[in-house]
CSV table of C-alpha atoms in Angstrom, one decimal:
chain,number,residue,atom,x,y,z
A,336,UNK,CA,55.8,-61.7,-178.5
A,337,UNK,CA,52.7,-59.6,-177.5
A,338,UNK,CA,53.3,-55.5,-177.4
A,339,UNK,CA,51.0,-52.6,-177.0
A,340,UNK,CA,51.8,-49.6,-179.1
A,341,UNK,CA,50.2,-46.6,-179.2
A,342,UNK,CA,49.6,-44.0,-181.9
A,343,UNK,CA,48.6,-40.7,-181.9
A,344,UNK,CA,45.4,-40.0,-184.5
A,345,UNK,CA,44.0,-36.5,-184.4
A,346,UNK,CA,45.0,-35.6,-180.9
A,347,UNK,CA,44.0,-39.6,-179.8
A,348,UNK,CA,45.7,-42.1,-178.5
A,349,UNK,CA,44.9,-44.9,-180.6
A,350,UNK,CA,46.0,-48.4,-179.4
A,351,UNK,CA,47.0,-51.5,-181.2
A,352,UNK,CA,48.1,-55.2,-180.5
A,353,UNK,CA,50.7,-56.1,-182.6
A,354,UNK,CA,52.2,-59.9,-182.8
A,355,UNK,CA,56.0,-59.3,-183.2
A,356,UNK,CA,57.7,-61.8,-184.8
A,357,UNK,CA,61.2,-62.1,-183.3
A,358,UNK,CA,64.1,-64.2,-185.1
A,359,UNK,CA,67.4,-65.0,-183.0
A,360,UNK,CA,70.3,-66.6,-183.6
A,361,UNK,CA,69.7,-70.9,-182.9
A,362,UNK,CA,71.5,-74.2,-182.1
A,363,UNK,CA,70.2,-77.2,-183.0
A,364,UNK,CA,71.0,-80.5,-180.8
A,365,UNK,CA,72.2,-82.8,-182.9
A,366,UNK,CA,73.1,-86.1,-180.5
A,367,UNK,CA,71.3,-88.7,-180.6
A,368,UNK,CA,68.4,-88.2,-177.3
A,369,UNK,CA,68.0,-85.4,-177.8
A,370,UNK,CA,65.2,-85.2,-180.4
A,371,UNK,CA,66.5,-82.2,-182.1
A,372,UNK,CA,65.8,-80.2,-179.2
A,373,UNK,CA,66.7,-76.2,-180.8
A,374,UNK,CA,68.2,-73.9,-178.4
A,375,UNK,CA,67.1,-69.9,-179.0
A,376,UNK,CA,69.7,-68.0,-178.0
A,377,UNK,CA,68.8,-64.3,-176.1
A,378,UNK,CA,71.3,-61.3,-176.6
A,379,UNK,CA,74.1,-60.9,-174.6
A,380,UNK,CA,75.8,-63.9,-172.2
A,381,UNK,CA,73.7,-67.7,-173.1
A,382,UNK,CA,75.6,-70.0,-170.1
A,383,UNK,CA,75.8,-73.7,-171.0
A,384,UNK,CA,76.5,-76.2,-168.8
A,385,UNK,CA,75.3,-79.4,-166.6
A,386,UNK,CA,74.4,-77.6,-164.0
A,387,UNK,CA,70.7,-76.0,-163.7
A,388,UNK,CA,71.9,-72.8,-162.7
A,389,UNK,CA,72.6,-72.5,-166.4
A,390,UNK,CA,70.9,-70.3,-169.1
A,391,UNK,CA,70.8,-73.4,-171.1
A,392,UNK,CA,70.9,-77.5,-169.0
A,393,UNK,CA,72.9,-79.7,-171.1
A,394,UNK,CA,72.5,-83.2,-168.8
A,395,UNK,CA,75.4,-85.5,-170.4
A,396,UNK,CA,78.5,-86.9,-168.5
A,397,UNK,CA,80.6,-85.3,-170.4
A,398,UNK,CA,79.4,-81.6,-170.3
A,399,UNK,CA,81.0,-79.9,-167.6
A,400,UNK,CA,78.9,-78.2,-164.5
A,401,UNK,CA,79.5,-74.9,-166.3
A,402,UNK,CA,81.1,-76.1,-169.7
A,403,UNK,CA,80.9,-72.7,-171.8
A,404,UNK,CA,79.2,-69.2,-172.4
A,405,UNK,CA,77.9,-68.2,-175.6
A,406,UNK,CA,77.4,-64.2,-176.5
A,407,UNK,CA,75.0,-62.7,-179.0
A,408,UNK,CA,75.2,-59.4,-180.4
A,409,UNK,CA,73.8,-57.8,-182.9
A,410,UNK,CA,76.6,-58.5,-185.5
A,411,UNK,CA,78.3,-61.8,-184.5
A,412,UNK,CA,78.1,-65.0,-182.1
A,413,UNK,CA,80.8,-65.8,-180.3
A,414,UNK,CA,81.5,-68.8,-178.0
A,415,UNK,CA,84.2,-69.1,-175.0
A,416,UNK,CA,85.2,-72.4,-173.3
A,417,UNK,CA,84.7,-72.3,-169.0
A,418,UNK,CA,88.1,-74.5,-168.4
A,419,UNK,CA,85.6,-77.2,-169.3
A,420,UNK,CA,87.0,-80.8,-168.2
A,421,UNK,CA,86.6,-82.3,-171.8
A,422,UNK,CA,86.9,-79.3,-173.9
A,423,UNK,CA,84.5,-76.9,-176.4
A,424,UNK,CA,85.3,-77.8,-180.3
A,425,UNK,CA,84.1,-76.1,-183.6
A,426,UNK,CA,84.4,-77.9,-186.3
A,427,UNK,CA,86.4,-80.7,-184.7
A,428,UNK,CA,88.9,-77.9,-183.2
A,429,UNK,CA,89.4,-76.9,-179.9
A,430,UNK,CA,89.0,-73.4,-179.1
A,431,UNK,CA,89.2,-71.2,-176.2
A,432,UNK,CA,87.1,-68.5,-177.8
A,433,UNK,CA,85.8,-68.2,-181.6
A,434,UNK,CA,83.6,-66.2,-183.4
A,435,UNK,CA,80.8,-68.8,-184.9
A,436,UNK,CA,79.2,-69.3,-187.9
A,437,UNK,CA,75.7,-70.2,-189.2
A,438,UNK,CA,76.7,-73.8,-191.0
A,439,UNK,CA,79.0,-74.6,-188.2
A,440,UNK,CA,79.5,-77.6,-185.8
A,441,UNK,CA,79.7,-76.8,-181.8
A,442,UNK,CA,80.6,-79.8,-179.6
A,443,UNK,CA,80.8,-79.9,-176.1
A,444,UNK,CA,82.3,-82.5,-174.9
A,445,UNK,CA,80.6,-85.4,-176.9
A,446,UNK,CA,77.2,-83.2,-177.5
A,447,UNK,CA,77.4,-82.1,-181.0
A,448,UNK,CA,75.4,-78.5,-181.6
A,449,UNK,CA,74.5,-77.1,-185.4
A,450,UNK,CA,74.7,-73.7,-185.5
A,451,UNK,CA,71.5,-72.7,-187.3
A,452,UNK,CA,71.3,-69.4,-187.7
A,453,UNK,CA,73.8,-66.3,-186.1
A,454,UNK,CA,71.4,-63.2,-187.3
A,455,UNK,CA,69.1,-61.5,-184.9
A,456,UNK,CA,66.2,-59.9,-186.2
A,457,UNK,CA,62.3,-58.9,-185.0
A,458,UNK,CA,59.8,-58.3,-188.0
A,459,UNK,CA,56.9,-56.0,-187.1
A,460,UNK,CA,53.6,-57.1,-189.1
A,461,UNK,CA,52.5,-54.1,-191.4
A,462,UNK,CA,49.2,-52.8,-190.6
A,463,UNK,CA,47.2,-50.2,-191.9
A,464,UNK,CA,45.4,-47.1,-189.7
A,465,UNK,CA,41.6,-46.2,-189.7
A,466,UNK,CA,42.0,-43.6,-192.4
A,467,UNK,CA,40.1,-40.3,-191.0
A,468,UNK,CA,36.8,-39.0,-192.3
A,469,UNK,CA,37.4,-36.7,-195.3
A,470,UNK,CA,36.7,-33.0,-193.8
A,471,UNK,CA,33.2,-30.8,-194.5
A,472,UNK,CA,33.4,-28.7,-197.0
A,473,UNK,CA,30.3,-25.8,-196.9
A,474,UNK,CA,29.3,-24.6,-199.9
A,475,UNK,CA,30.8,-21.1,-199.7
A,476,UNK,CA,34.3,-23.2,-199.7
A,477,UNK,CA,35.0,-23.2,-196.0
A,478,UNK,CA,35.6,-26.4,-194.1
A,479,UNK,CA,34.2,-27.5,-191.1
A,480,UNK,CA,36.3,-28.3,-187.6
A,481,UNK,CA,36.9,-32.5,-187.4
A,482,UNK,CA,36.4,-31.7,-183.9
A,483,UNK,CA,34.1,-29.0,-183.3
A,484,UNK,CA,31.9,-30.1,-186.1
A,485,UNK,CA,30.0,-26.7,-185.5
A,486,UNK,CA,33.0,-24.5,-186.1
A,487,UNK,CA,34.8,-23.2,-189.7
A,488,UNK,CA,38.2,-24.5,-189.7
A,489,UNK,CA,40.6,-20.5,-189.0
A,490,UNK,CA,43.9,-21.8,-189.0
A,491,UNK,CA,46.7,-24.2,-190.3
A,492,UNK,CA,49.3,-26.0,-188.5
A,493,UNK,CA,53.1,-24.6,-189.7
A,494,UNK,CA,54.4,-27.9,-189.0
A,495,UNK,CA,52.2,-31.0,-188.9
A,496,UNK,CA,49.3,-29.0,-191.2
A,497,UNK,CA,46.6,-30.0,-189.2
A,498,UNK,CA,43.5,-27.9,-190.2
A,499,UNK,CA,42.3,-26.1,-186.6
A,500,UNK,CA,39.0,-23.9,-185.6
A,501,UNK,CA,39.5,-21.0,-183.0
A,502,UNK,CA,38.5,-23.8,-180.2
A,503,UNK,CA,41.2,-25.9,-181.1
A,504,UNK,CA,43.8,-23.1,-181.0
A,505,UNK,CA,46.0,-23.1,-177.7
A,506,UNK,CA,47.0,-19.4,-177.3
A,507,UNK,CA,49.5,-18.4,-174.7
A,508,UNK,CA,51.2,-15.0,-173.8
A,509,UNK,CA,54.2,-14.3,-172.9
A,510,UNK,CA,54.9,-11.4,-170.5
A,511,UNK,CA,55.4,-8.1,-172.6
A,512,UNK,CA,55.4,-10.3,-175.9
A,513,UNK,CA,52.7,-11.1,-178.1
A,514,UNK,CA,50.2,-13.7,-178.0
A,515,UNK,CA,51.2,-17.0,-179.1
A,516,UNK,CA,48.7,-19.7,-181.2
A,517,UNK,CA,50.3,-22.9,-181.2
A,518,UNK,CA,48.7,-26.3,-182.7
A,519,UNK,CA,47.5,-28.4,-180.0
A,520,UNK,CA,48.8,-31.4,-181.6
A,521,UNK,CA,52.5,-30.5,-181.8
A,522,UNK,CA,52.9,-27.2,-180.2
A,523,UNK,CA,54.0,-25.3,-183.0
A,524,UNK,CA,52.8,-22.6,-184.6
A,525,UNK,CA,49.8,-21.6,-186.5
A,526,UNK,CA,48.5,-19.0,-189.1
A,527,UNK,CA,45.3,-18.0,-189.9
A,528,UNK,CA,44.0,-19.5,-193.1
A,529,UNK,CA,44.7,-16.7,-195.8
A,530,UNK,CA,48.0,-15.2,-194.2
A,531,UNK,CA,47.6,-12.7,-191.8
A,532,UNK,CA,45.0,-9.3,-192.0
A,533,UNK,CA,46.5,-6.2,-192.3
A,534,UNK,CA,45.4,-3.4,-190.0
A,535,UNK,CA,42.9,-0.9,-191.0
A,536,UNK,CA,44.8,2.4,-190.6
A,537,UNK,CA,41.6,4.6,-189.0
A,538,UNK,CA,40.7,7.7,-189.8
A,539,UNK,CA,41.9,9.5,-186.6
A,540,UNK,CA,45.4,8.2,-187.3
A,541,UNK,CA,45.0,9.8,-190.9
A,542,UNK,CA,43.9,12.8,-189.9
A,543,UNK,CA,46.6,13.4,-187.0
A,544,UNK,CA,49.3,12.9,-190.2
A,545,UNK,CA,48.1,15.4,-192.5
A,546,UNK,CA,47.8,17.8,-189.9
A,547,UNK,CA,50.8,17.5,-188.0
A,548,UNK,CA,53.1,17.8,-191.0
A,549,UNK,CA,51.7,21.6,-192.5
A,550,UNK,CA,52.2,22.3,-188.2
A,551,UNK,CA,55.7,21.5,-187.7
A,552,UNK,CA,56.8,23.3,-191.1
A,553,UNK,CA,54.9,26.0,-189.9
A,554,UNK,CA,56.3,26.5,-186.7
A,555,UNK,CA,59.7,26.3,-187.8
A,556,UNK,CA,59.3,28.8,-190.2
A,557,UNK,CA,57.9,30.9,-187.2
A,558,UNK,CA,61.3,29.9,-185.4
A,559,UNK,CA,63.2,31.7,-188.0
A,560,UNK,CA,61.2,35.0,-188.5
A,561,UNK,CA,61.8,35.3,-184.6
């Protein structure tokens, strides 16, 4: 089985083929004319039967039109006889419905069925990514943008730790709140390389301090004179 799955690299979307290997439960044919044919069951309902209206054709005189269903789930097979006309066995017993087992004989009317295997599983090949180009670094220590090649790397990622220039930064301000600067990868939020800069307290705002203190004590001591 042939998938497409896509992965995101550095704000890409990188595409791969993978080959998935997928295991399901099987039955093997064992009568004679039937050259070992191996049925692959599918999850959920597997309809057996003469009839081609079937999930699975079993063309023998003895199989009935629509002789039996078989389920697969993900923890057990189970088979379940359709009134057949000459019965569904495992093991050499009849059964109405029974849970199967990987080892076990299925007969339908004469047609003898190994169970093979009752597990379903899909394997996923490992692969390995393009590993990204190691970042820049100037020789006053700063590092350059991977995408704006151009630009010194500002600010971190709080979350994913992607390293981010001031072009990369998506900045977005709410009404009567502060701006926002949010990775462009993930969407959360970013700080400026070497924590936030304090504000320079200027020289006008100094000034108004010292001289608004000495006035107020001043005027109240006026107040009380009066």
């Amino acid at each position: 089985m042939r998938r497409e799955i896509g992965l995101d690299k550095g704000g890409e979307l990188c595409k791969f083929w993978l080959n998935l290997e997928r295991f399901m439960a099987s039955l093997l044919i064992k009568t004679d004319g039937f050259h070992d044919q191996v049925i692959e069951l599918k999850l959920g309902l597997n309809r057996f039967g003469r009839s081609a209206s079937n999930d699975f054709q079993i063309e023998h005189p003895t199989v009935s039109a629509r002789h039996c269903e078989v389920v697969l789930a993900a923890d057990e097979v189970t088979v379940r006889d359709c009134d057949s006309t000459n019965g569904t066995f495992v093991d050499g017993e009849p059964v109405q419905e029974s849970a199967l087992q990987a080892g076990q004989m299925l007969r339908l009317g004469d047609i003898e069925l190994l169970v093979e295997s009752t597990e379903v599983r899909i394997a996923i090949p490992k692969f390995e990514l393009p590993r990204p180009a190691p970042p820049v670094v100037l020789p006053n220590g700063s590092v350059l943008c991977q995408r704006h090649p151009q630009a010194q790397v500002t600010h971190r990622c709080t979350y994913c730790r992607e390293m981010l220039c001031d072009d990369c930064v998506t900045r977005l301000r709410r009404r009567g709140g502060k701006l926002l600067k949010l990775c462009p990868l993930c969407s959360h939020k970013v700080e400026p390389l070497g924590g936030e800069k304090k504000k320079k307290k200027s020289l006008l705002g100094i000034l108004q301090r010292t001289v608004k203190l000495p006035f107020l004590h001043i005027s109240s001591k006026g107040d009380r004179d009066s």
